[in-house]
């Protein structure tokens, strides 16, 4: 299992799309969130979009491997996204924020944890603004969270700086290939 984390806007989604093209046997876990779908997002594909009461219900039922709040919304990984795949030896990728990555490190120490870092804070801001998916106050909230997240990168065994996209895809693919061969 591969846990990919890093601040919002750093390029996790972009890198993971490229990684899945290069290593097609990898499968991406679809998370649950209580935030609204963005334009172009599809329920069940990008996320399972739930209401807050539905999310609470799934927490109480013990359905999550990990869950956390981020920018006022809730996010979580369902056990059902992982169990079948790990049993049949299919490598799974989780794209989650730091608090969730810490919970996975506790519960599944064998998971390979990778932190994606921006080349600079200015680059992160310009990517978040350039993506144009978040309102200005959301961009500021995400940048404030990013400063705390960047301090946590030392907790991660692997750090990939997403400066040149092709170089970052190469580095990420290498980590995944090496870990897959070692198992
Ligand atoms: P995340 O999933 O981490 O929130 P995204 O994958 O949505 O981030 O990327 C945020 C924005 O940054 C997107 O507009 C994407 O095209 C852009 N981006 C991603 N990687 C790079 C890179 N290496 N150089 C420049 N822009 C990038
Ligand atoms: P976004 O709203 O931009 O899609 O995601 C916001 C943050 O939530 C990102 O850092 C993303 O990695 C994280 N995230 C997405 N799914 C999950 C999840 O299942 N669990 C946790 N803990 N974080 C998630």
mmCIF file of C-alpha atoms and ligand atoms in Angstrom:
data_model
loop_
_atom_site.group_PDB
_atom_site.id
_atom_site.type_symbol
_atom_site.label_atom_id
_atom_site.label_comp_id
_atom_site.label_asym_id
_atom_site.label_seq_id
_atom_site.Cartn_x
_atom_site.Cartn_y
_atom_site.Cartn_z
ATOM 1 C CA UNK A 1 0.000 0.000 0.000
ATOM 2 C CA UNK A 2 1.250 3.475 -0.891
ATOM 3 C CA UNK A 3 0.282 6.601 1.029
ATOM 4 C CA UNK A 4 0.855 9.820 -0.871
ATOM 5 C CA UNK A 5 0.502 13.030 1.081
ATOM 6 C CA UNK A 6 1.504 16.691 0.857
ATOM 7 C CA UNK A 7 -0.127 20.113 0.862
ATOM 8 C CA UNK A 8 -3.153 20.901 -1.260
ATOM 9 C CA UNK A 9 -2.090 22.188 -4.700
ATOM 10 C CA UNK A 10 1.362 20.582 -4.606
ATOM 11 C CA UNK A 11 0.404 18.302 -7.511
ATOM 12 C CA UNK A 12 -0.554 15.003 -5.826
ATOM 13 C CA UNK A 13 -3.504 14.367 -8.131
ATOM 14 C CA UNK A 14 -1.480 15.227 -11.232
ATOM 15 C CA UNK A 15 1.429 13.004 -10.172
ATOM 16 C CA UNK A 16 -0.844 10.101 -9.255
ATOM 17 C CA UNK A 17 -2.613 10.221 -12.633
ATOM 18 C CA UNK A 18 0.790 9.955 -14.316
ATOM 19 C CA UNK A 19 1.924 7.221 -11.913
ATOM 20 C CA UNK A 20 -1.174 5.106 -12.667
ATOM 21 C CA UNK A 21 -0.497 5.433 -16.402
ATOM 22 C CA UNK A 22 3.050 4.185 -15.908
ATOM 23 C CA UNK A 23 2.214 1.378 -13.465
ATOM 24 C CA UNK A 24 -1.258 0.207 -14.504
ATOM 25 C CA UNK A 25 -1.518 -2.522 -11.846
ATOM 26 C CA UNK A 26 -1.777 0.191 -9.166
ATOM 27 C CA UNK A 27 -5.309 1.063 -8.060
ATOM 28 C CA UNK A 28 -6.411 4.299 -6.421
ATOM 29 C CA UNK A 29 -8.577 4.182 -3.312
ATOM 30 C CA UNK A 30 -11.653 6.418 -3.686
ATOM 31 C CA UNK A 31 -12.075 8.458 -0.493
ATOM 32 C CA UNK A 32 -15.195 9.741 1.211
ATOM 33 C CA UNK A 33 -15.674 13.483 1.727
ATOM 34 C CA UNK A 34 -18.328 15.867 2.997
ATOM 35 C CA UNK A 35 -17.156 18.703 0.746
ATOM 36 C CA UNK A 36 -19.182 19.595 -2.338
ATOM 37 C CA UNK A 37 -18.156 18.134 -5.707
ATOM 38 C CA UNK A 38 -16.122 20.528 -7.853
ATOM 39 C CA UNK A 39 -17.058 21.082 -11.494
ATOM 40 C CA UNK A 40 -16.152 17.922 -13.392
ATOM 41 C CA UNK A 41 -16.004 15.644 -10.323
ATOM 42 C CA UNK A 42 -18.126 12.487 -10.334
ATOM 43 C CA UNK A 43 -19.549 10.715 -7.281
ATOM 44 C CA UNK A 44 -17.942 7.302 -6.831
ATOM 45 C CA UNK A 45 -15.040 8.171 -9.137
ATOM 46 C CA UNK A 46 -13.308 11.218 -7.638
ATOM 47 C CA UNK A 47 -14.826 10.777 -4.187
ATOM 48 C CA UNK A 48 -17.819 9.226 -2.503
ATOM 49 C CA UNK A 49 -19.643 12.449 -1.594
ATOM 50 C CA UNK A 50 -21.589 12.093 1.682
ATOM 51 C CA UNK A 51 -23.499 14.417 4.007
ATOM 52 C CA UNK A 52 -22.184 15.016 7.548
ATOM 53 C CA UNK A 53 -24.772 12.678 9.164
ATOM 54 C CA UNK A 54 -23.921 9.947 6.621
ATOM 55 C CA UNK A 55 -20.216 10.421 7.397
ATOM 56 C CA UNK A 56 -20.928 10.166 11.179
ATOM 57 C CA UNK A 57 -22.864 6.995 10.579
ATOM 58 C CA UNK A 58 -19.902 5.433 8.711
ATOM 59 C CA UNK A 59 -17.532 6.500 11.540
ATOM 60 C CA UNK A 60 -19.799 4.845 14.120
ATOM 61 C CA UNK A 61 -20.027 1.698 12.005
ATOM 62 C CA UNK A 62 -16.192 1.484 12.040
ATOM 63 C CA UNK A 63 -16.066 1.690 8.249
ATOM 64 C CA UNK A 64 -12.981 3.936 8.080
ATOM 65 C CA UNK A 65 -9.303 2.960 8.212
ATOM 66 C CA UNK A 66 -8.578 6.620 8.896
ATOM 67 C CA UNK A 67 -10.503 9.876 8.795
ATOM 68 C CA UNK A 68 -9.730 13.532 9.454
ATOM 69 C CA UNK A 69 -11.030 17.077 9.138
ATOM 70 C CA UNK A 70 -9.433 19.350 6.593
ATOM 71 C CA UNK A 71 -10.401 22.965 5.829
ATOM 72 C CA UNK A 72 -13.706 22.511 7.652
ATOM 73 C CA UNK A 73 -14.666 19.336 5.755
ATOM 74 C CA UNK A 74 -14.239 15.669 6.544
ATOM 75 C CA UNK A 75 -12.355 13.053 4.579
ATOM 76 C CA UNK A 76 -11.806 9.345 5.121
ATOM 77 C CA UNK A 77 -10.576 6.067 3.642
ATOM 78 C CA UNK A 78 -13.048 3.184 3.661
ATOM 79 C CA UNK A 79 -11.864 -0.261 4.732
ATOM 80 C CA UNK A 80 -13.856 -1.641 1.819
ATOM 81 C CA UNK A 81 -11.555 0.236 -0.617
ATOM 82 C CA UNK A 82 -8.527 -1.639 0.751
ATOM 83 C CA UNK A 83 -9.502 -5.067 2.057
ATOM 84 C CA UNK A 84 -10.288 -6.933 -1.143
ATOM 85 C CA UNK A 85 -7.296 -5.452 -2.962
ATOM 86 C CA UNK A 86 -4.745 -6.117 -0.238
ATOM 87 C CA UNK A 87 -6.046 -9.704 0.135
ATOM 88 C CA UNK A 88 -5.533 -10.333 -3.561
ATOM 89 C CA UNK A 89 -2.160 -8.567 -3.634
ATOM 90 C CA UNK A 90 -3.251 -5.549 -5.703
ATOM 91 C CA UNK A 91 -1.139 -2.509 -4.765
ATOM 92 C CA UNK A 92 -3.328 0.410 -3.642
ATOM 93 C CA UNK A 93 -2.552 4.127 -3.592
ATOM 94 C CA UNK A 94 -4.088 6.443 -0.975
ATOM 95 C CA UNK A 95 -4.015 10.187 -1.588
ATOM 96 C CA UNK A 96 -4.670 11.663 1.854
ATOM 97 C CA UNK A 97 -3.685 14.553 4.128
ATOM 98 C CA UNK A 98 -1.190 14.389 7.007
ATOM 99 C CA UNK A 99 -3.415 13.452 9.957
ATOM 100 C CA UNK A 100 -4.790 10.513 7.982
ATOM 101 C CA UNK A 101 -1.287 9.498 6.887
ATOM 102 C CA UNK A 102 -0.273 9.378 10.565
ATOM 103 C CA UNK A 103 -3.232 7.140 11.406
ATOM 104 C CA UNK A 104 -2.295 4.785 8.555
ATOM 105 C CA UNK A 105 1.336 4.715 9.778
ATOM 106 C CA UNK A 106 0.041 3.479 13.161
ATOM 107 C CA UNK A 107 -2.493 0.991 11.831
ATOM 108 C CA UNK A 108 -0.484 -0.296 8.853
ATOM 109 C CA UNK A 109 3.229 0.283 9.445
ATOM 110 C CA UNK A 110 4.054 -1.679 6.284
ATOM 111 C CA UNK A 111 2.489 1.027 4.084
ATOM 112 C CA UNK A 112 5.038 3.014 2.042
ATOM 113 C CA UNK A 113 4.611 6.701 2.920
ATOM 114 C CA UNK A 114 5.617 9.416 0.472
ATOM 115 C CA UNK A 115 5.483 13.186 1.032
ATOM 116 C CA UNK A 116 5.176 15.425 -2.034
ATOM 117 C CA UNK A 117 6.813 18.817 -1.387
ATOM 118 C CA UNK A 118 6.566 22.027 -3.446
ATOM 119 C CA UNK A 119 9.742 23.704 -4.738
ATOM 120 C CA UNK A 120 8.706 26.845 -2.781
ATOM 121 C CA UNK A 121 5.737 28.377 -0.992
ATOM 122 C CA UNK A 122 5.336 30.837 -3.881
ATOM 123 C CA UNK A 123 5.016 27.935 -6.341
ATOM 124 C CA UNK A 124 2.399 26.319 -4.111
ATOM 125 C CA UNK A 125 0.365 29.532 -4.008
ATOM 126 C CA UNK A 126 0.531 29.970 -7.753
ATOM 127 C CA UNK A 127 -0.571 26.337 -8.345
ATOM 128 C CA UNK A 128 -3.509 26.678 -5.940
ATOM 129 C CA UNK A 129 -4.552 29.972 -7.537
ATOM 130 C CA UNK A 130 -3.930 28.650 -11.053
ATOM 131 C CA UNK A 131 -6.097 25.572 -10.465
ATOM 132 C CA UNK A 132 -8.969 28.000 -9.790
ATOM 133 C CA UNK A 133 -11.068 25.416 -7.949
ATOM 134 C CA UNK A 134 -11.065 27.081 -4.537
ATOM 135 C CA UNK A 135 -12.449 30.470 -3.450
ATOM 136 C CA UNK A 136 -9.786 32.989 -2.291
ATOM 137 C CA UNK A 137 -10.518 32.346 1.414
ATOM 138 C CA UNK A 138 -10.140 28.583 0.778
ATOM 139 C CA UNK A 139 -6.784 29.212 -0.923
ATOM 140 C CA UNK A 140 -5.586 31.160 2.146
ATOM 141 C CA UNK A 141 -6.864 28.444 4.511
ATOM 142 C CA UNK A 142 -5.123 25.751 2.460
ATOM 143 C CA UNK A 143 -1.849 27.743 2.437
ATOM 144 C CA UNK A 144 -2.001 28.184 6.224
ATOM 145 C CA UNK A 145 -2.519 24.424 6.609
ATOM 146 C CA UNK A 146 0.298 23.827 4.104
ATOM 147 C CA UNK A 147 2.806 25.655 6.325
ATOM 148 C CA UNK A 148 2.070 23.221 9.167
ATOM 149 C CA UNK A 149 2.099 20.249 6.799
ATOM 150 C CA UNK A 150 5.508 21.173 5.378
ATOM 151 C CA UNK A 151 6.939 20.987 8.903
ATOM 152 C CA UNK A 152 5.796 17.347 9.070
ATOM 153 C CA UNK A 153 7.698 16.152 6.026
ATOM 154 C CA UNK A 154 10.573 14.825 8.175
ATOM 155 C CA UNK A 155 8.157 12.142 9.448
ATOM 156 C CA UNK A 156 8.067 10.603 5.978
ATOM 157 C CA UNK A 157 10.595 8.035 4.761
ATOM 158 C CA UNK A 158 10.274 9.346 1.178
ATOM 159 C CA UNK A 159 10.068 12.976 0.026
ATOM 160 C CA UNK A 160 9.603 13.884 -3.637
ATOM 161 C CA UNK A 161 9.925 17.567 -4.623
ATOM 162 C CA UNK A 162 7.437 18.306 -7.407
ATOM 163 C CA UNK A 163 9.397 20.959 -9.318
ATOM 164 C CA UNK A 164 9.757 19.588 -12.849
ATOM 165 C CA UNK A 165 6.731 17.308 -13.305
ATOM 166 C CA UNK A 166 8.534 14.642 -15.370
ATOM 167 C CA UNK A 167 11.375 14.397 -12.845
ATOM 168 C CA UNK A 168 8.863 14.054 -9.994
ATOM 169 C CA UNK A 169 6.949 11.293 -11.849
ATOM 170 C CA UNK A 170 10.271 9.478 -12.393
ATOM 171 C CA UNK A 171 11.174 9.721 -8.700
ATOM 172 C CA UNK A 172 7.737 8.583 -7.547
ATOM 173 C CA UNK A 173 7.643 5.654 -9.995
ATOM 174 C CA UNK A 174 11.088 4.564 -8.819
ATOM 175 C CA UNK A 175 9.975 4.482 -5.162
ATOM 176 C CA UNK A 176 6.876 2.464 -6.075
ATOM 177 C CA UNK A 177 8.747 0.012 -8.332
ATOM 178 C CA UNK A 178 11.474 -0.571 -5.746
ATOM 179 C CA UNK A 179 8.964 -1.184 -2.934
ATOM 180 C CA UNK A 180 6.908 -3.521 -5.133
ATOM 181 C CA UNK A 181 9.984 -5.587 -6.043
ATOM 182 C CA UNK A 182 11.039 -5.842 -2.383
ATOM 183 C CA UNK A 183 7.728 -7.499 -1.388
HETATM 184 P P1 LIG B 1 -3.180 18.401 -5.380
HETATM 185 O O1 LIG B 1 -3.840 17.144 -5.882
HETATM 186 O O2 LIG B 1 -1.944 18.159 -4.590
HETATM 187 O O3 LIG B 1 -4.120 19.322 -4.657
HETATM 188 P P2 LIG B 1 -3.126 19.119 -8.246
HETATM 189 O O4 LIG B 1 -2.641 17.854 -8.865
HETATM 190 O O5 LIG B 1 -4.571 19.483 -8.388
HETATM 191 O O6 LIG B 1 -2.680 19.206 -6.684
HETATM 192 O O7 LIG B 1 -2.209 20.289 -8.851
HETATM 193 C C1 LIG B 1 -2.464 21.676 -8.540
HETATM 194 C C2 LIG B 1 -2.134 22.520 -9.781
HETATM 195 O O8 LIG B 1 -0.712 22.520 -10.003
HETATM 196 C C3 LIG B 1 -2.785 21.989 -11.056
HETATM 197 O O9 LIG B 1 -3.259 23.082 -11.811
HETATM 198 C C4 LIG B 1 -1.633 21.261 -11.768
HETATM 199 O O10 LIG B 1 -1.787 21.271 -13.165
HETATM 200 C C5 LIG B 1 -0.413 22.087 -11.328
HETATM 201 N N1 LIG B 1 0.856 21.317 -11.263
HETATM 202 C C6 LIG B 1 1.040 20.058 -10.816
HETATM 203 N N2 LIG B 1 2.342 19.692 -10.884
HETATM 204 C C7 LIG B 1 3.015 20.762 -11.379
HETATM 205 C C8 LIG B 1 4.403 21.012 -11.684
HETATM 206 N N3 LIG B 1 5.375 20.090 -11.486
HETATM 207 N N4 LIG B 1 4.731 22.216 -12.182
HETATM 208 C C9 LIG B 1 3.759 23.164 -12.385
HETATM 209 N N5 LIG B 1 2.444 22.990 -12.135
HETATM 210 C C10 LIG B 1 2.059 21.806 -11.625
HETATM 211 P P1 LIG B 2 -9.458 18.213 -1.865
HETATM 212 O O1 LIG B 2 -10.599 18.901 -1.181
HETATM 213 O O2 LIG B 2 -8.488 19.215 -2.467
HETATM 214 O O3 LIG B 2 -9.878 17.137 -2.826
HETATM 215 O O4 LIG B 2 -8.638 17.453 -0.717
HETATM 216 C C1 LIG B 2 -8.210 18.155 0.427
HETATM 217 C C2 LIG B 2 -7.212 17.309 1.209
HETATM 218 O O5 LIG B 2 -7.853 16.120 1.680
HETATM 219 C C3 LIG B 2 -6.026 16.830 0.358
HETATM 220 O O6 LIG B 2 -4.843 17.023 1.130
HETATM 221 C C4 LIG B 2 -6.312 15.365 0.137
HETATM 222 O O7 LIG B 2 -5.109 14.620 0.017
HETATM 223 C C5 LIG B 2 -7.016 15.019 1.444
HETATM 224 N N1 LIG B 2 -7.790 13.759 1.356
HETATM 225 C C6 LIG B 2 -8.458 13.245 0.286
HETATM 226 N N2 LIG B 2 -9.012 12.070 0.626
HETATM 227 C C7 LIG B 2 -8.680 11.822 1.920
HETATM 228 C C8 LIG B 2 -8.940 10.740 2.835
HETATM 229 O O8 LIG B 2 -9.588 9.746 2.530
HETATM 230 N N3 LIG B 2 -8.430 10.859 4.089
HETATM 231 C C9 LIG B 2 -7.704 11.942 4.489
HETATM 232 N N4 LIG B 2 -7.236 11.938 5.742
HETATM 233 N N5 LIG B 2 -7.430 12.958 3.659
HETATM 234 C C10 LIG B 2 -7.924 12.908 2.394
#
